[in-house]
GROMACS .gro file of C-alpha atoms in nm:
model
  172
    1THR     CA    1  -0.339  -1.856   0.144
    2ALA     CA    2  -0.316  -1.620  -0.153
    3PHE     CA    3   0.061  -1.675  -0.153
    4ASN     CA    4   0.020  -2.053  -0.191
    5ILE     CA    5  -0.237  -2.013  -0.468
    6VAL     CA    6  -0.010  -1.780  -0.666
    7LYS     CA    7   0.300  -1.992  -0.597
    8ASN     CA    8   0.125  -2.304  -0.724
    9TYR     CA    9   0.007  -2.116  -1.032
   10VAL     CA   10   0.348  -1.971  -1.133
   11GLY     CA   11   0.562  -2.255  -0.999
   12GLY     CA   12   0.906  -2.213  -0.848
   13LYS     CA   13   1.015  -1.949  -0.604
   14LEU     CA   14   0.793  -1.659  -0.512
   15PHE     CA   15   0.839  -1.363  -0.278
   16VAL     CA   16   0.585  -1.123  -0.125
   17LEU     CA   17   0.637  -0.752  -0.192
   18HIS     CA   18   0.304  -0.599  -0.088
   19ARG     CA   19   0.083  -0.785   0.154
   20LEU     CA   20  -0.240  -0.701   0.332
   21ASP     CA   21  -0.389  -0.758   0.674
   22ARG     CA   22  -0.579  -1.087   0.681
   23ASP     CA   23  -0.931  -0.966   0.597
   24THR     CA   24  -0.833  -0.674   0.372
   25SER     CA   25  -0.904  -0.717   0.001
   26GLY     CA   26  -0.722  -0.571  -0.296
   27ILE     CA   27  -0.373  -0.546  -0.438
   28LEU     CA   28  -0.108  -0.802  -0.354
   29LEU     CA   29   0.234  -0.780  -0.517
   30PHE     CA   30   0.461  -1.081  -0.567
   31CYS     CA   31   0.801  -1.121  -0.732
   32ARG     CA   32   0.992  -1.421  -0.861
   33ASP     CA   33   1.343  -1.270  -0.846
   34LYS     CA   34   1.512  -1.253  -0.505
   35GLY     CA   35   1.752  -0.977  -0.615
   36ILE     CA   36   1.465  -0.751  -0.722
   37VAL     CA   37   1.278  -0.828  -0.400
   38GLU     CA   38   1.579  -0.726  -0.192
   39LYS     CA   39   1.631  -0.411  -0.398
   40MET     CA   40   1.266  -0.310  -0.359
   41GLN     CA   41   1.243  -0.399   0.011
   42ASP     CA   42   1.565  -0.213   0.093
   43ASN     CA   43   1.430   0.101  -0.078
   44TRP     CA   44   1.055   0.050  -0.020
   45ASN     CA   45   0.982   0.399   0.117
   46ASP     CA   46   1.167   0.561  -0.174
   47ILE     CA   47   1.029   0.333  -0.445
   48VAL     CA   48   0.662   0.330  -0.342
   49LEU     CA   49   0.485   0.650  -0.442
   50THR     CA   50   0.122   0.580  -0.352
   51ARG     CA   51  -0.066   0.334  -0.130
   52GLY     CA   52  -0.439   0.392  -0.149
   53TYR     CA   53  -0.726   0.216   0.021
   54LEU     CA   54  -1.104   0.240   0.017
   55ALA     CA   55  -1.291   0.192   0.342
   56ILE     CA   56  -1.649   0.209   0.456
   57VAL     CA   57  -1.665   0.365   0.801
   58ASN     CA   58  -1.931   0.486   1.041
   59LYS     CA   59  -2.043   0.820   0.899
   60ILE     CA   60  -1.785   1.100   0.903
   61SER     CA   61  -1.736   1.409   0.689
   62GLY     CA   62  -1.457   1.601   0.523
   63LYS     CA   63  -1.095   1.505   0.503
   64GLY     CA   64  -0.793   1.507   0.726
   65THR     CA   65  -0.457   1.370   0.826
   66ILE     CA   66  -0.398   1.145   1.124
   67LYS     CA   67  -0.049   1.128   1.267
   68SER     CA   68   0.049   0.919   1.568
   69TYR     CA   69   0.297   0.659   1.685
   70LEU     CA   70   0.182   0.297   1.673
   71TYR     CA   71   0.305   0.017   1.895
   72GLU     CA   72   0.201  -0.340   1.962
   73ASP     CA   73   0.106  -0.429   2.319
   74ARG     CA   74   0.185  -0.761   2.484
   75ASN     CA   75  -0.148  -0.902   2.358
   76PHE     CA   76  -0.048  -0.816   1.997
   77ASN     CA   77  -0.303  -0.535   1.971
   78VAL     CA   78  -0.181  -0.228   1.787
   79ARG     CA   79  -0.224   0.092   1.987
   80SER     CA   80  -0.171   0.461   1.918
   81CYS     CA   81   0.034   0.701   2.131
   82ASP     CA   82   0.210   1.038   2.107
   83ASP     CA   83   0.548   0.904   2.222
   84PRO     CA   84   0.808   0.856   1.944
   85LYS     CA   85   1.017   0.643   2.181
   86ARG     CA   86   0.731   0.400   2.234
   87GLY     CA   87   0.595   0.359   1.881
   88LYS     CA   88   0.668   0.405   1.511
   89LEU     CA   89   0.539   0.707   1.322
   90ALA     CA   90   0.222   0.642   1.120
   91ILE     CA   91   0.064   0.898   0.884
   92THR     CA   92  -0.278   0.848   0.726
   93HIS     CA   93  -0.460   1.089   0.491
   94TYR     CA   94  -0.832   1.039   0.429
   95SER     CA   95  -1.115   1.207   0.241
   96VAL     CA   96  -1.483   1.121   0.223
   97ILE     CA   97  -1.597   1.025  -0.128
   98LYS     CA   98  -1.967   0.984  -0.047
   99SER     CA   99  -2.194   0.916   0.246
  100SER     CA  100  -2.526   0.749   0.317
  101ARG     CA  101  -2.737   0.788   0.626
  102ASN     CA  102  -2.505   0.576   0.844
  103TYR     CA  103  -2.182   0.519   0.654
  104SER     CA  104  -1.914   0.698   0.456
  105LEU     CA  105  -1.692   0.570   0.178
  106VAL     CA  106  -1.345   0.714   0.232
  107GLN     CA  107  -1.033   0.715   0.018
  108VAL     CA  108  -0.730   0.664   0.238
  109PHE     CA  109  -0.366   0.719   0.148
  110ILE     CA  110  -0.099   0.599   0.385
  111LYS     CA  111   0.242   0.760   0.401
  112THR     CA  112   0.372   0.482   0.627
  113GLY     CA  113   0.272   0.119   0.626
  114ARG     CA  114   0.228   0.003   0.983
  115LYS     CA  115   0.036  -0.303   1.097
  116ASN     CA  116  -0.338  -0.220   1.129
  117GLN     CA  117  -0.256   0.148   1.064
  118ILE     CA  118  -0.578   0.247   0.889
  119ARG     CA  119  -0.795   0.053   1.130
  120VAL     CA  120  -0.629   0.209   1.437
  121HIS     CA  121  -0.631   0.559   1.288
  122MET     CA  122  -0.999   0.547   1.192
  123ASN     CA  123  -1.076   0.440   1.548
  124LEU     CA  124  -0.859   0.727   1.676
  125ILE     CA  125  -1.083   0.985   1.502
  126GLY     CA  126  -1.398   0.829   1.644
  127THR     CA  127  -1.508   0.601   1.363
  128SER     CA  128  -1.434   0.245   1.262
  129ILE     CA  129  -1.433   0.033   0.952
  130LEU     CA  130  -1.748  -0.165   0.883
  131GLY     CA  131  -1.687  -0.529   0.976
  132ASP     CA  132  -1.376  -0.457   1.186
  133LYS     CA  133  -1.418  -0.691   1.481
  134LYS     CA  134  -1.083  -0.599   1.632
  135TYR     CA  135  -1.128  -0.220   1.638
  136GLY     CA  136  -1.501  -0.180   1.701
  137GLY     CA  137  -1.663  -0.187   1.358
  138ASN     CA  138  -2.031  -0.264   1.312
  139LYS     CA  139  -2.107  -0.624   1.229
  140ALA     CA  140  -2.084  -0.711   0.859
  141LYS     CA  141  -2.013  -1.008   0.635
  142ARG     CA  142  -1.658  -0.884   0.576
  143LEU     CA  143  -1.406  -0.613   0.658
  144TYR     CA  144  -1.475  -0.318   0.428
  145LEU     CA  145  -1.113  -0.222   0.368
  146HIS     CA  146  -0.973  -0.256   0.018
  147SER     CA  147  -0.627  -0.179  -0.125
  148ASN     CA  148  -0.718   0.003  -0.447
  149ILE     CA  149  -0.407   0.193  -0.563
  150LEU     CA  150  -0.039   0.105  -0.554
  151SER     CA  151   0.219   0.296  -0.753
  152PHE     CA  152   0.593   0.249  -0.743
  153ILE     CA  153   0.910   0.304  -0.943
  154HIS     CA  154   1.000  -0.015  -1.128
  155PRO     CA  155   1.345  -0.127  -1.005
  156ILE     CA  156   1.475  -0.212  -1.353
  157SER     CA  157   1.304   0.026  -1.598
  158GLY     CA  158   1.288   0.321  -1.359
  159LYS     CA  159   0.936   0.392  -1.486
  160GLU     CA  160   0.634   0.453  -1.265
  161VAL     CA  161   0.399   0.156  -1.239
  162THR     CA  162   0.045   0.215  -1.115
  163ILE     CA  163  -0.189  -0.068  -1.022
  164VAL     CA  164  -0.558   0.010  -0.967
  165CYS     CA  165  -0.800  -0.246  -0.826
  166ASN     CA  166  -1.167  -0.156  -0.811
  167SER     CA  167  -1.378  -0.264  -0.517
  168ASP     CA  168  -1.720  -0.418  -0.490
  169PHE     CA  169  -1.834  -0.171  -0.221
  170ASP     CA  170  -2.193  -0.116  -0.327
  171ILE     CA  171  -2.372  -0.079   0.006
  172LEU     CA  172  -2.383   0.303   0.008
   0.00000   0.00000   0.00000
């Protein structure tokens, strides 16, 4: 796993701060200090300012916001509903950057960070991510979902830290 590779590289203890779904590429964030990890995890929604992703989806246009409640069924599939008692609030903003004949490259910003949130929300608006076997994406060599922006307030300096990770999405 990426965690094991990084842990072997840095040696000693290592903690995960920002992780991704299995086939998603992009920004991972690790920390070596347990106190800082706890401080950041306890205040994650206040500390994290931006979580951005690029995705290639079946062709759509424009921009929008998707808001629903997500829950995991007994088969561990994440589902969307309108019932706040059944699921946890998930908010996804998206805008199309460019489109080809069949696909669109979208920039996605998530307000909440729920399991499979972007994948479920894209499916909810009638599209899916290229290569997403679980939520109906067209067949591809990989899942075209990439964490490209993460900004947060550093827990010690109090300064904003922004990490940008470009993608290799060149199929459009």
